């Protein structure tokens, strides 16, 4: 059982029901609520054991937090806070003192010493492995295009793995190809990678965004084009999307300057949230 008290559950309600009212959790539908718990917590929130207080999303969340250990309860709150932060964005938070209340909940759960730091330490920067990846990119340039495309995907999986992002290699859903996925700060990213002679056009970006829109609402996308994106394709693609973009030059700058990949993605996501543009070059971010 978690360390949360009655007053804490009222605080949780305040933090998650401000969009749709009492009994709701953020803007989840029944389907996306189930998907969230399955993907982020490997839990079946629709199980009858979580409905003993009632069947609303808010009451099932409360029962889940009651039954969870402190570490799981804290992980749940962090995942919800991440989504909540995306919803609120840079505007004024509708709940007074929301950040302070959220941190107080984590502090209570941390009193038992079972909760990891709010941001787990990433793997140590391995300069030798980074140097090996830099050499591998140069080797890719000599490959035939089709063979190079698959090798580029495998290279990226190793890159994500180096920075502790738990990559998953290419998979298919109902006939559509997804180049892979990875995790960063508890958020699932789908990614697509292209290495071709011409810059990626707006159609490829729109197609990927379409695949992303069919997935869970909290998933994000990373589109990596070694040859980059023309300015016109980015403008045609539009602003305010769930996809952020990287180029081969971004990868070169990152590896050459020994910038951790997680830092690159963090800054790209923040800049996209601020100006709506899907791509800002690494050299302009660091």
GROMACS .gro file of N, CA and C in nm, residues 156-239:
model
  252
  156UNK      N    1   2.105   0.349  -3.554
  156UNK     CA    2   2.026   0.432  -3.463
  156UNK      C    3   1.983   0.354  -3.340
  157UNK      N    4   1.948   0.227  -3.357
  157UNK     CA    5   1.911   0.145  -3.241
  157UNK      C    6   2.029   0.138  -3.143
  158UNK      N    7   2.150   0.120  -3.194
  158UNK     CA    8   2.268   0.117  -3.107
  158UNK      C    9   2.291   0.253  -3.041
  159UNK      N   10   2.262   0.360  -3.115
  159UNK     CA   11   2.278   0.494  -3.059
  159UNK      C   12   2.180   0.516  -2.943
  160UNK      N   13   2.053   0.481  -2.962
  160UNK     CA   14   1.955   0.494  -2.855
  160UNK      C   15   1.994   0.409  -2.734
  161UNK      N   16   2.042   0.289  -2.762
  161UNK     CA   17   2.080   0.199  -2.654
  161UNK      C   18   2.197   0.257  -2.573
  162UNK      N   19   2.290   0.321  -2.641
  162UNK     CA   20   2.406   0.380  -2.573
  162UNK      C   21   2.363   0.482  -2.469
  163UNK      N   22   2.253   0.553  -2.496
  163UNK     CA   23   2.207   0.656  -2.403
  163UNK      C   24   2.089   0.608  -2.317
  164UNK      N   25   2.074   0.476  -2.304
  164UNK     CA   26   1.978   0.420  -2.210
  164UNK      C   27   1.832   0.440  -2.247
  165UNK      N   28   1.801   0.443  -2.377
  165UNK     CA   29   1.665   0.475  -2.421
  165UNK      C   30   1.580   0.352  -2.455
  166UNK      N   31   1.630   0.233  -2.426
  166UNK     CA   32   1.554   0.109  -2.442
  166UNK      C   33   1.487   0.099  -2.579
  167UNK      N   34   1.568   0.101  -2.685
  167UNK     CA   35   1.508   0.098  -2.820
  167UNK      C   36   1.444  -0.035  -2.854
  168UNK      N   37   1.343  -0.027  -2.938
  168UNK     CA   38   1.280  -0.145  -2.997
  168UNK      C   39   1.297  -0.134  -3.146
  169UNK      N   40   1.339  -0.243  -3.208
  169UNK     CA   41   1.369  -0.241  -3.352
  169UNK      C   42   1.242  -0.243  -3.435
  170UNK      N   43   1.256  -0.231  -3.569
  170UNK     CA   44   1.138  -0.216  -3.656
  170UNK      C   45   1.028  -0.317  -3.629
  171UNK      N   46   0.903  -0.271  -3.639
  171UNK     CA   47   0.787  -0.357  -3.621
  171UNK      C   48   0.676  -0.310  -3.713
  172UNK      N   49   0.573  -0.393  -3.727
  172UNK     CA   50   0.461  -0.360  -3.814
  172UNK      C   51   0.330  -0.360  -3.737
  173UNK      N   52   0.242  -0.266  -3.770
  173UNK     CA   53   0.106  -0.261  -3.719
  173UNK      C   54   0.010  -0.253  -3.837
  174UNK      N   55  -0.071  -0.356  -3.855
  174UNK     CA   56  -0.170  -0.356  -3.963
  174UNK      C   57  -0.108  -0.315  -4.096
  175UNK      N   58   0.010  -0.372  -4.127
  175UNK     CA   59   0.072  -0.350  -4.256
  175UNK      C   60   0.158  -0.226  -4.266
  176UNK      N   61   0.158  -0.138  -4.164
  176UNK     CA   62   0.240  -0.018  -4.172
  176UNK      C   63   0.375  -0.044  -4.106
  177UNK      N   64   0.480   0.007  -4.167
  177UNK     CA   65   0.615  -0.013  -4.114
  177UNK      C   66   0.650   0.101  -4.020
  178UNK      N   67   0.695   0.068  -3.899
  178UNK     CA   68   0.749   0.164  -3.805
  178UNK      C   69   0.895   0.126  -3.784
  179UNK      N   70   0.987   0.222  -3.802
  179UNK     CA   71   1.128   0.187  -3.794
  179UNK      C   72   1.173   0.148  -3.654
  180UNK      N   73   1.100   0.189  -3.553
  180UNK     CA   74   1.135   0.151  -3.417
  180UNK      C   75   1.077   0.247  -3.316
  181UNK      N   76   1.111   0.225  -3.190
  181UNK     CA   77   1.065   0.312  -3.083
  181UNK      C   78   1.171   0.316  -2.974
  182UNK      N   79   1.161   0.416  -2.887
  182UNK     CA   80   1.251   0.426  -2.773
  182UNK      C   81   1.180   0.504  -2.663
  183UNK      N   82   1.238   0.501  -2.543
  183UNK     CA   83   1.181   0.569  -2.428
  183UNK      C   84   1.274   0.681  -2.382
  184UNK      N   85   1.217   0.794  -2.346
  184UNK     CA   86   1.294   0.904  -2.289
  184UNK      C   87   1.208   0.971  -2.183
  185UNK      N   88   1.254   0.971  -2.058
  185UNK     CA   89   1.180   1.028  -1.947
  185UNK      C   90   1.039   0.969  -1.935
  186UNK      N   91   1.027   0.841  -1.963
  186UNK     CA   92   0.899   0.774  -1.950
  186UNK      C   93   0.805   0.796  -2.067
  187UNK      N   94   0.847   0.872  -2.168
  187UNK     CA   95   0.765   0.900  -2.286
  187UNK      C   96   0.810   0.808  -2.400
  188UNK      N   97   0.713   0.747  -2.468
  188UNK     CA   98   0.743   0.660  -2.582
  188UNK      C   99   0.751   0.744  -2.710
  189UNK      N  100   0.861   0.728  -2.782
  189UNK     CA  101   0.880   0.792  -2.912
  189UNK      C  102   0.882   0.684  -3.019
  190UNK      N  103   0.807   0.703  -3.126
  190UNK     CA  104   0.824   0.624  -3.247
  190UNK      C  105   0.921   0.699  -3.336
  191UNK      N  106   1.004   0.626  -3.410
  191UNK     CA  107   1.096   0.697  -3.498
  191UNK      C  108   1.095   0.637  -3.638
  192UNK      N  109   1.126   0.721  -3.734
  192UNK     CA  110   1.144   0.680  -3.872
  192UNK      C  111   1.275   0.738  -3.920
  193UNK      N  112   1.351   0.659  -3.996
  193UNK     CA  113   1.482   0.702  -4.042
  193UNK      C  114   1.492   0.687  -4.193
  194UNK      N  115   1.552   0.787  -4.260
  194UNK     CA  116   1.573   0.782  -4.404
  194UNK      C  117   1.715   0.829  -4.436
  195UNK      N  118   1.779   0.755  -4.525
  195UNK     CA  119   1.908   0.798  -4.580
  195UNK      C  120   1.894   0.787  -4.730
  196UNK      N  121   1.870   0.900  -4.793
  196UNK     CA  122   1.851   0.906  -4.938
  196UNK      C  123   1.925   1.030  -4.989
  197UNK      N  124   1.935   1.042  -5.120
  197UNK     CA  125   2.014   1.152  -5.175
  197UNK      C  126   1.944   1.287  -5.159
  198UNK      N  127   1.811   1.287  -5.172
  198UNK     CA  128   1.737   1.412  -5.167
  198UNK      C  129   1.683   1.439  -5.027
  199UNK      N  130   1.663   1.565  -4.991
  199UNK     CA  131   1.600   1.596  -4.861
  199UNK      C  132   1.462   1.534  -4.853
  200UNK      N  133   1.423   1.496  -4.734
  200UNK     CA  134   1.290   1.439  -4.713
  200UNK      C  135   1.182   1.543  -4.741
  201UNK      N  136   1.075   1.500  -4.810
  201UNK     CA  137   0.971   1.596  -4.847
  201UNK      C  138   0.856   1.594  -4.745
  202UNK      N  139   0.764   1.687  -4.765
  202UNK     CA  140   0.654   1.704  -4.670
  202UNK      C  141   0.563   1.582  -4.667
  203UNK      N  142   0.548   1.511  -4.780
  203UNK     CA  143   0.460   1.394  -4.782
  203UNK      C  144   0.509   1.288  -4.684
  204UNK      N  145   0.641   1.261  -4.682
  204UNK     CA  146   0.695   1.162  -4.589
  204UNK      C  147   0.668   1.204  -4.444
  205UNK      N  148   0.683   1.331  -4.417
  205UNK     CA  149   0.656   1.380  -4.282
  205UNK      C  150   0.509   1.366  -4.246
  206UNK      N  151   0.421   1.399  -4.340
  206UNK     CA  152   0.277   1.387  -4.314
  206UNK      C  153   0.238   1.241  -4.295
  207UNK      N  154   0.297   1.152  -4.375
  207UNK     CA  155   0.265   1.009  -4.361
  207UNK      C  156   0.305   0.959  -4.223
  208UNK      N  157   0.423   1.000  -4.176
  208UNK     CA  158   0.468   0.957  -4.044
  208UNK      C  159   0.379   1.016  -3.934
  209UNK      N  160   0.344   1.142  -3.949
  209UNK     CA  161   0.255   1.204  -3.850
  209UNK      C  162   0.120   1.135  -3.849
  210UNK      N  163   0.074   1.089  -3.964
  210UNK     CA  164  -0.052   1.015  -3.970
  210UNK      C  165  -0.044   0.885  -3.894
  211UNK      N  166   0.068   0.812  -3.908
  211UNK     CA  167   0.087   0.689  -3.829
  211UNK      C  168   0.086   0.722  -3.681
  212UNK      N  169   0.154   0.830  -3.644
  212UNK     CA  170   0.164   0.869  -3.503
  212UNK      C  171   0.027   0.903  -3.446
  213UNK      N  172  -0.056   0.968  -3.524
  213UNK     CA  173  -0.188   1.008  -3.476
  213UNK      C  174  -0.282   0.890  -3.452
  214UNK      N  175  -0.247   0.774  -3.508
  214UNK     CA  176  -0.328   0.655  -3.484
  214UNK      C  177  -0.286   0.582  -3.358
  215UNK      N  178  -0.177   0.627  -3.295
  215UNK     CA  179  -0.127   0.563  -3.174
  215UNK      C  180  -0.179   0.637  -3.051
  216UNK      N  181  -0.132   0.596  -2.934
  216UNK     CA  182  -0.175   0.658  -2.809
  216UNK      C  183  -0.146   0.808  -2.810
  217UNK      N  184  -0.232   0.885  -2.743
  217UNK     CA  185  -0.224   1.031  -2.750
  217UNK      C  186  -0.094   1.085  -2.693
  218UNK      N  187  -0.028   1.009  -2.603
  218UNK     CA  188   0.092   1.062  -2.539
  218UNK      C  189   0.220   1.024  -2.615
  219UNK      N  190   0.210   0.944  -2.721
  219UNK     CA  191   0.329   0.906  -2.798
  219UNK      C  192   0.379   1.026  -2.878
  220UNK      N  193   0.509   1.034  -2.895
  220UNK     CA  194   0.571   1.138  -2.977
  220UNK      C  195   0.647   1.073  -3.091
  221UNK      N  196   0.693   1.155  -3.185
  221UNK     CA  197   0.763   1.102  -3.300
  221UNK      C  198   0.895   1.172  -3.325
  222UNK      N  199   0.993   1.096  -3.374
  222UNK     CA  200   1.121   1.151  -3.416
  222UNK      C  201   1.148   1.103  -3.558
  223UNK      N  202   1.161   1.196  -3.650
  223UNK     CA  203   1.190   1.164  -3.790
  223UNK      C  204   1.335   1.206  -3.817
  224UNK      N  205   1.418   1.106  -3.854
  224UNK     CA  206   1.560   1.132  -3.879
  224UNK      C  207   1.586   1.116  -4.028
  225UNK      N  208   1.626   1.225  -4.092
  225UNK     CA  209   1.658   1.224  -4.235
  225UNK      C  210   1.804   1.265  -4.252
  226UNK      N  211   1.886   1.171  -4.299
  226UNK     CA  212   2.028   1.201  -4.311
  226UNK      C  213   2.052   1.317  -4.406
  227UNK      N  214   1.973   1.327  -4.512
  227UNK     CA  215   1.991   1.436  -4.608
  227UNK      C  216   1.914   1.562  -4.571
  228UNK      N  217   1.849   1.559  -4.458
  228UNK     CA  218   1.782   1.679  -4.409
  228UNK      C  219   1.644   1.700  -4.467
  229UNK      N  220   1.594   1.821  -4.448
  229UNK     CA  221   1.460   1.861  -4.490
  229UNK      C  222   1.471   1.998  -4.556
  230UNK      N  223   1.407   2.014  -4.669
  230UNK     CA  224   1.408   2.147  -4.729
  230UNK      C  225   1.319   2.240  -4.646
  231UNK      N  226   1.350   2.369  -4.653
  231UNK     CA  227   1.271   2.466  -4.578
  231UNK      C  228   1.126   2.463  -4.623
  232UNK      N  229   1.104   2.444  -4.753
  232UNK     CA  230   0.967   2.441  -4.803
  232UNK      C  231   0.891   2.320  -4.752
  233UNK      N  232   0.960   2.204  -4.738
  233UNK     CA  233   0.891   2.085  -4.689
  233UNK      C  234   0.851   2.103  -4.543
  234UNK      N  235   0.937   2.166  -4.464
  234UNK     CA  236   0.904   2.189  -4.323
  234UNK      C  237   0.788   2.288  -4.310
  235UNK      N  238   0.787   2.391  -4.395
  235UNK     CA  239   0.678   2.487  -4.391
  235UNK      C  240   0.547   2.423  -4.435
  236UNK      N  241   0.555   2.337  -4.538
  236UNK     CA  242   0.434   2.269  -4.585
  236UNK      C  243   0.382   2.171  -4.481
  237UNK      N  244   0.475   2.103  -4.414
  237UNK     CA  245   0.437   2.009  -4.308
  237UNK      C  246   0.361   2.081  -4.198
  238UNK      N  247   0.404   2.201  -4.165
  238UNK     CA  248   0.329   2.282  -4.070
  238UNK      C  249   0.387   2.279  -3.930
  239UNK      N  250   0.321   2.353  -3.841
  239UNK     CA  251   0.366   2.368  -3.702
  239UNK      C  252   0.273   2.295  -3.607
   0.00000   0.00000   0.00000
